[in-house]
C-alpha cells in the first residue's frame, strides 16, 4: 500500500495566491456553502436547545437529587446542563466537516480541487477554518439562549472565551473522527448513520447529563474513558467556577485548573492522535499514488 | 487573452522556447495497480501545441488511467510525462497551473451559483483579481449560462452542469485541456453546443486532449486520433487515415436470379483481380458485399463484369468506412485475443 507522501512534491512552489491566499479561497468557499445551506446549522442549535429544555423539564427533580448526592447540591440543573449542550452542539457541528468531505469526494469536487495548483494543506486548512468558525458561532448562540433561560457563567467573559476554546478543541477531535469516517466510508449515508450512532451514546454515557459518580458501575467505566466527559468537565469547571472533575483527582493546580489541566491534556492528546491519522488519510487521498 | 498570474512569469519566454515544446510528450508510460492490474503498458505519444487530439478505446482500455497520469492525478509506475515542458511528477504544481481538467463525472459545487463556481475556480488558479470578473462573464457567455449566472448549480440540467464544468476548467486560459468523455449522457443539442465550444477554444490556440465514446464526435472534432486497447496504443493517425487503414469502403451489390445468381456473382468478384491486394468478398441475402479500399476506383468495372456474365444487378451502394468500422475492427481483434487461452486481461 502507499504511504502518506508528506511534502514529496519537490515542486511545491508557492501558488499564485500564496498559502494564506489559498486558505482564504477555501475558507470563503465553505462559508458560502454553509450560508447557502443553513438548515443543518440551524438544526444543530435547535437540537442543543431542545436537549436543554427537555432534560430540565423531564429530569429536573431527579437531576437535582442526583446533583445533591454527588456534591453539586448548590448547583441549578440548568447550569449543570449548559456544558452538556455546548459540547453537543460542537459535536453535531463537527460532523458537517466529514459530510462536506464526502460530498466533495462524491461530486468530484475533491479531484477538481486537487488538480489545481493550490496546496492540499491550504485546501483543508481553509475548510477546517470555516468549520471552526461555524462551531464558534453555534456555541455562542446556544450559550446565549442558555443564559436567557436561566443558566449562569460564574467565570464571566474570560470564562466564555475559555468555553469557546474548549469547544473548539473538542470540535477538532470530532471533526477528525468524522473526516476519518468520511475517508473510510466515502458514503454520505453511512457517515451520517455512523456519526449519529456515535453522538448519543457518547453524550449519554459521560458526565454530560448526570455526574459520573451517580452512574452505574459499567457505565461509569465507559464514561471515564469517554472524551466527552473531559470536554464537558472542562466547560463545566468554567461555567461553575469550581473543580468538577471526578475521574482524575488532581490538586496540583488549584481551583478550576485541577479540572482544566487534565481535561485539556486529554483533549490535546486525542487531537494529536486523531489529527495525525486524518492528515495521513487526507494526504493519501489527495496524493497521486496508484492503489 | 487573460493569463493567470502563475503562468504569467513564463509567458515571455514561452513564445521563444516553450512554443516548440509539445503540449504532451509521453515516453513509455506504464501504470500497474497494486493488485497487479496493468492498466497502461508502455505508451509513447507526442501532441503538438494547438492540436485537437482524440483518445479512443473500448471501456476499460486505459483511457481514464492515461488521462489521469497526464493530468498529474496519478503517478506513472514507469515512463516519463512532460506537459507543456514540465515534468508531471517532479514539477507537478507547474503542470497544474498550465492545464485544465474536466473529469468524466460532472464536477461542480451544486450549492454555489454558476458565477460562484467560476469565481472559486478563478481564485484557485490565481487568475488576477482585475481580470476575474471579465473572464467569468466571457466564459458564462461562451457556455450560454449568462442568464442563469446567479442560480445555484443544483437547479441546472445535466447539460448545463456539464457546460459549467467545462467553463471552470478554462478560467485560467490553460495551454492544454483534458476532456474525459465530456459529452457522455448529453442530449444531441447540448452535445452540439459543447462541440462548438470546444472548437472555439481550440481555434484560440488551446491544445485539446479528448476521450470519447462517440465516434461521430471524434470524427468531427479531432485532427488526430489514437486508439488504446488493453493499455497499448494500437492506432494513431488522422480520422481519414484510420478509416483507410481499416479497409476503406464497402460495395454492396444486389442481383436478380436467386441463390444461383448470388453464387455466380460472388465467384466472379472473388476471381477478379480488380481490388487486389486488399479485398474481402462476402455473400449477402440478395447478393454480395465487397470490402476494399479500392471500392470507388474499380466498383463500376465489377458491375460491367457482372453484366457481361449475364447477371442482372438490381441495386448497388458504396458505403465509405466510418470510425465505427475502425472500432469494430479493433473490437474483433480483441475478441480474437481473448479466445486464445492464457491471454488477455480484463
XYZ file of C-alpha atoms in Angstrom, chain B:
346
model
C -6.267 36.719 -23.674
C -6.270 36.518 -19.935
C -3.325 34.865 -18.291
C -3.229 33.505 -14.784
C -0.691 35.093 -12.514
C 1.051 31.799 -12.207
C 1.528 31.357 -15.906
C 2.424 34.969 -16.420
C 6.086 34.715 -15.487
C 6.652 32.059 -18.054
C 4.704 33.975 -20.648
C 7.551 35.987 -22.099
C 9.823 33.031 -22.636
C 7.049 30.779 -23.823
C 6.907 32.295 -27.261
C 10.581 31.626 -27.881
C 11.288 28.237 -26.381
C 8.170 26.594 -24.974
C 6.250 27.022 -28.207
C 8.444 24.407 -29.743
C 7.754 22.018 -26.899
C 4.836 19.708 -27.479
C 1.859 20.056 -25.153
C 2.134 16.386 -24.308
C 5.316 14.321 -24.552
C 4.986 10.817 -23.168
C 7.642 8.111 -23.243
C 6.986 4.517 -22.396
C 4.215 5.342 -19.931
C 3.030 2.455 -17.748
C 0.777 2.034 -14.771
C 0.329 -1.095 -12.720
C -2.140 -1.028 -9.846
C -1.166 -2.637 -6.550
C -3.401 -5.614 -7.314
C -1.203 -6.333 -10.340
C -3.585 -4.983 -12.995
C -1.560 -3.460 -15.811
C -3.854 -0.642 -16.871
C -1.375 1.058 -19.195
C 1.537 -0.765 -20.806
C 4.239 1.403 -22.305
C 2.518 4.186 -24.232
C 4.548 6.770 -26.145
C 2.809 9.812 -27.525
C 3.558 13.348 -28.603
C 0.914 16.001 -29.112
C 1.997 19.293 -30.679
C 0.643 22.595 -29.462
C -2.758 23.509 -30.804
C -3.776 20.007 -31.854
C -7.276 18.673 -31.242
C -6.352 15.170 -30.163
C -8.831 12.350 -29.680
C -8.124 9.348 -27.485
C -10.386 6.407 -28.215
C -10.790 2.919 -26.906
C -13.288 0.459 -25.517
C -14.350 0.689 -21.868
C -11.581 -0.423 -19.544
C -8.889 0.013 -22.187
C -6.949 2.505 -20.052
C -8.253 5.862 -21.326
C -9.080 7.409 -17.959
C -5.980 5.981 -16.296
C -3.856 7.582 -19.013
C -5.595 10.940 -18.816
C -5.174 10.965 -15.033
C -1.456 10.334 -15.362
C -1.143 13.181 -17.867
C -3.172 15.489 -15.607
C -0.917 14.727 -12.558
C -3.653 12.844 -10.713
C -1.854 9.507 -10.929
C 1.864 8.844 -10.751
C 3.087 6.533 -13.501
C 4.676 3.264 -12.471
C 7.170 3.748 -15.271
C 7.977 6.163 -18.068
C 8.046 9.943 -18.308
C 5.337 12.521 -18.855
C 6.120 16.081 -19.856
C 3.218 18.505 -20.063
C 3.817 21.941 -21.600
C 7.516 21.358 -20.988
C 7.184 20.445 -17.302
C 7.685 17.033 -15.736
C 4.327 15.742 -14.484
C 5.818 14.196 -11.340
C 8.667 16.462 -10.220
C 7.081 19.720 -11.456
C 3.526 18.816 -10.634
C 2.377 22.223 -9.408
C 3.767 23.938 -12.506
C 1.914 21.448 -14.708
C -1.307 22.020 -12.763
C -1.101 25.751 -13.417
C -0.992 25.245 -17.182
C -3.688 22.610 -17.704
C -7.438 22.409 -17.430
C -9.071 19.117 -16.495
C -12.675 18.103 -16.981
C -13.367 14.771 -15.320
C -15.684 12.125 -16.702
C -18.201 12.793 -13.937
C -19.599 16.294 -13.847
C -17.830 18.128 -11.048
C -19.458 21.352 -9.934
C -20.277 22.643 -6.470
C -24.052 22.370 -6.575
C -24.605 24.622 -3.585
C -22.881 27.506 -5.338
C -24.201 29.507 -8.272
C -22.682 29.298 -11.744
C -20.853 32.547 -11.131
C -19.593 31.444 -7.715
C -18.292 28.179 -9.159
C -16.369 30.133 -11.764
C -15.117 32.643 -9.210
C -13.836 29.841 -6.986
C -12.039 28.300 -9.973
C -10.523 31.699 -10.870
C -9.265 32.097 -7.327
C -7.988 28.526 -7.147
C -5.939 29.075 -10.320
C -4.781 32.512 -9.212
C -6.388 34.484 -12.029
C -5.533 38.103 -11.312
C -8.300 39.934 -9.489
C -8.550 42.645 -12.136
C -9.250 40.070 -14.847
C -11.575 37.801 -12.884
C -14.990 39.350 -13.448
C -14.369 39.915 -17.152
C -13.155 36.368 -17.559
C -16.191 34.986 -15.692
C -18.629 36.939 -17.880
C -16.801 35.870 -21.018
C -16.991 32.185 -20.029
C -20.638 32.403 -18.959
C -21.422 33.805 -22.400
C -19.359 31.152 -24.116
C -21.232 28.287 -22.430
C -24.607 30.045 -22.618
C -25.175 30.333 -18.900
C -25.154 34.127 -18.614
C -28.921 34.187 -17.974
C -28.659 31.807 -15.029
C -25.351 33.009 -13.632
C -26.808 33.597 -10.162
C -28.748 30.328 -9.974
C -27.354 27.558 -7.749
C -25.966 24.749 -9.905
C -28.228 22.182 -8.203
C -31.110 23.622 -10.226
C -29.292 23.031 -13.524
C -29.973 20.236 -16.004
C -27.229 17.699 -16.692
C -26.193 19.551 -19.833
C -25.986 22.902 -18.061
C -23.842 21.407 -15.307
C -21.529 19.893 -17.920
C -21.156 23.242 -19.622
C -20.438 24.936 -16.303
C -17.918 22.206 -15.516
C -16.216 22.792 -18.862
C -16.107 26.533 -18.231
C -14.475 26.111 -14.814
C -11.719 24.045 -16.442
C -10.843 27.035 -18.630
C -10.803 30.016 -16.271
C -7.013 30.311 -16.416
C -6.880 30.059 -20.203
C -4.808 26.883 -19.990
C -2.445 25.858 -22.753
C -3.850 22.338 -22.674
C -7.242 20.967 -21.656
C -8.084 17.371 -20.816
C -11.688 16.443 -21.534
C -12.611 12.971 -20.326
C -15.791 11.920 -22.141
C -17.216 15.438 -21.871
C -20.481 14.762 -23.679
C -21.448 11.361 -22.307
C -25.103 11.369 -21.296
C -25.956 14.638 -23.005
C -28.794 15.127 -25.439
C -27.764 15.891 -29.047
C -28.483 19.601 -28.724
C -26.366 20.033 -25.627
C -23.660 17.931 -27.259
C -23.581 20.130 -30.347
C -23.258 23.220 -28.211
C -20.317 21.779 -26.328
C -18.700 20.727 -29.604
C -18.946 24.259 -30.948
C -17.451 25.499 -27.712
C -14.509 23.071 -27.841
C -13.844 24.035 -31.440
C -13.761 27.672 -30.454
C -11.250 27.276 -27.674
C -9.141 25.091 -29.957
C -9.208 27.809 -32.606
C -7.971 30.190 -29.920
C -4.865 28.038 -29.622
C -5.673 25.688 -26.752
C -4.473 22.124 -27.222
C -7.274 19.667 -26.533
C -6.933 16.096 -25.333
C -10.354 14.476 -25.640
C -11.538 10.997 -24.813
C -14.898 9.943 -26.116
C -17.186 7.009 -26.738
C -18.835 8.830 -29.621
C -17.019 8.149 -32.840
C -19.003 10.834 -34.573
C -17.600 13.274 -32.041
C -14.027 12.156 -32.675
C -14.565 12.256 -36.423
C -15.976 15.738 -36.407
C -13.681 17.425 -33.905
C -10.295 15.778 -33.905
C -7.234 16.475 -36.032
C -5.691 13.259 -34.879
C -6.809 10.104 -33.115
C -5.081 7.430 -31.132
C -6.762 4.205 -30.169
C -5.861 2.388 -26.966
C -6.700 -1.241 -26.348
C -5.638 -3.287 -23.348
C -3.330 -0.487 -22.237
C -1.470 -0.334 -25.545
C -1.743 2.119 -28.436
C -2.968 0.227 -31.485
C -3.720 3.045 -33.936
C -2.538 6.625 -34.366
C -3.439 8.940 -37.204
C -5.988 11.340 -38.654
C -9.593 10.114 -38.764
C -9.251 9.593 -42.543
C -6.020 7.640 -42.207
C -7.601 5.372 -39.629
C -10.618 4.702 -41.806
C -8.432 3.914 -44.784
C -6.288 1.568 -42.731
C -9.279 -0.445 -41.636
C -10.262 -1.224 -45.183
C -11.877 1.723 -46.833
C -15.336 1.337 -48.225
C -17.951 -1.359 -48.731
C -19.550 -2.097 -52.060
C -22.960 -3.735 -51.704
C -24.427 -5.366 -54.818
C -27.861 -6.997 -55.084
C -28.581 -9.333 -58.002
C -31.715 -10.893 -59.510
C -31.972 -14.603 -60.095
C -31.890 -16.190 -56.635
C -29.140 -18.182 -54.894
C -27.601 -19.449 -58.132
C -27.020 -15.924 -59.388
C -25.694 -14.850 -55.995
C -23.168 -17.682 -56.004
C -22.109 -16.947 -59.542
C -21.727 -13.229 -58.854
C -19.715 -13.926 -55.714
C -17.380 -16.200 -57.671
C -16.856 -13.527 -60.302
C -15.993 -10.932 -57.632
C -13.644 -13.360 -55.887
C -11.845 -14.337 -59.062
C -11.447 -10.836 -60.383
C -8.168 -9.096 -59.606
C -9.832 -5.681 -59.601
C -9.417 -4.903 -55.914
C -6.190 -6.738 -55.080
C -4.372 -6.725 -52.764
C -6.951 -5.505 -50.263
C -10.294 -7.194 -50.673
C -12.847 -9.315 -48.860
C -15.952 -10.698 -50.553
C -18.960 -11.947 -48.572
C -22.289 -13.315 -49.676
C -25.381 -11.442 -48.525
C -29.040 -12.442 -48.789
C -29.620 -10.975 -52.228
C -26.100 -10.533 -53.480
C -22.632 -9.763 -52.240
C -20.522 -7.347 -50.249
C -17.016 -6.333 -51.310
C -14.974 -4.641 -48.614
C -11.961 -2.852 -50.060
C -10.202 0.479 -50.080
C -10.498 0.461 -53.898
C -14.296 0.281 -53.949
C -14.858 3.595 -55.667
C -11.891 3.141 -58.043
C -12.938 -0.182 -59.543
C -16.542 -0.689 -58.437
C -18.001 0.106 -61.862
C -15.649 -2.375 -63.516
C -17.081 -5.133 -61.327
C -20.599 -4.117 -62.356
C -19.575 -4.335 -66.013
C -18.063 -7.771 -65.436
C -21.306 -8.985 -63.854
C -23.399 -7.668 -66.735
C -21.052 -9.346 -69.208
C -21.651 -12.626 -67.355
C -25.390 -12.177 -67.823
C -26.198 -11.332 -64.226
C -28.826 -8.682 -63.693
C -27.847 -6.166 -60.984
C -30.911 -4.899 -59.118
C -29.128 -2.488 -56.818
C -25.745 -1.299 -55.596
C -24.397 1.003 -52.954
C -20.967 2.261 -51.928
C -20.591 2.955 -48.238
C -17.493 4.781 -47.001
C -15.846 3.332 -43.915
C -16.725 5.078 -40.696
C -14.914 5.211 -37.411
C -17.432 2.634 -36.275
C -15.706 0.220 -38.622
C -12.356 1.154 -37.122
C -13.765 0.475 -33.721
C -15.417 -2.776 -34.703
C -12.213 -3.968 -36.314
C -10.357 -3.266 -33.102
C -13.051 -4.950 -31.027
C -12.863 -8.003 -33.300
C -9.117 -8.216 -32.765
C -9.737 -8.021 -29.070
C -12.251 -10.847 -29.214
C -9.674 -12.921 -31.092
C -7.119 -12.244 -28.402
C -9.497 -13.237 -25.655
C -10.144 -16.563 -27.292
C -6.509 -17.531 -27.083
C -6.024 -19.484 -23.874
C -3.793 -17.915 -21.254
C -4.009 -14.480 -22.813
C -5.996 -11.363 -22.366
C -6.531 -9.470 -19.180
C -9.827 -7.869 -18.334
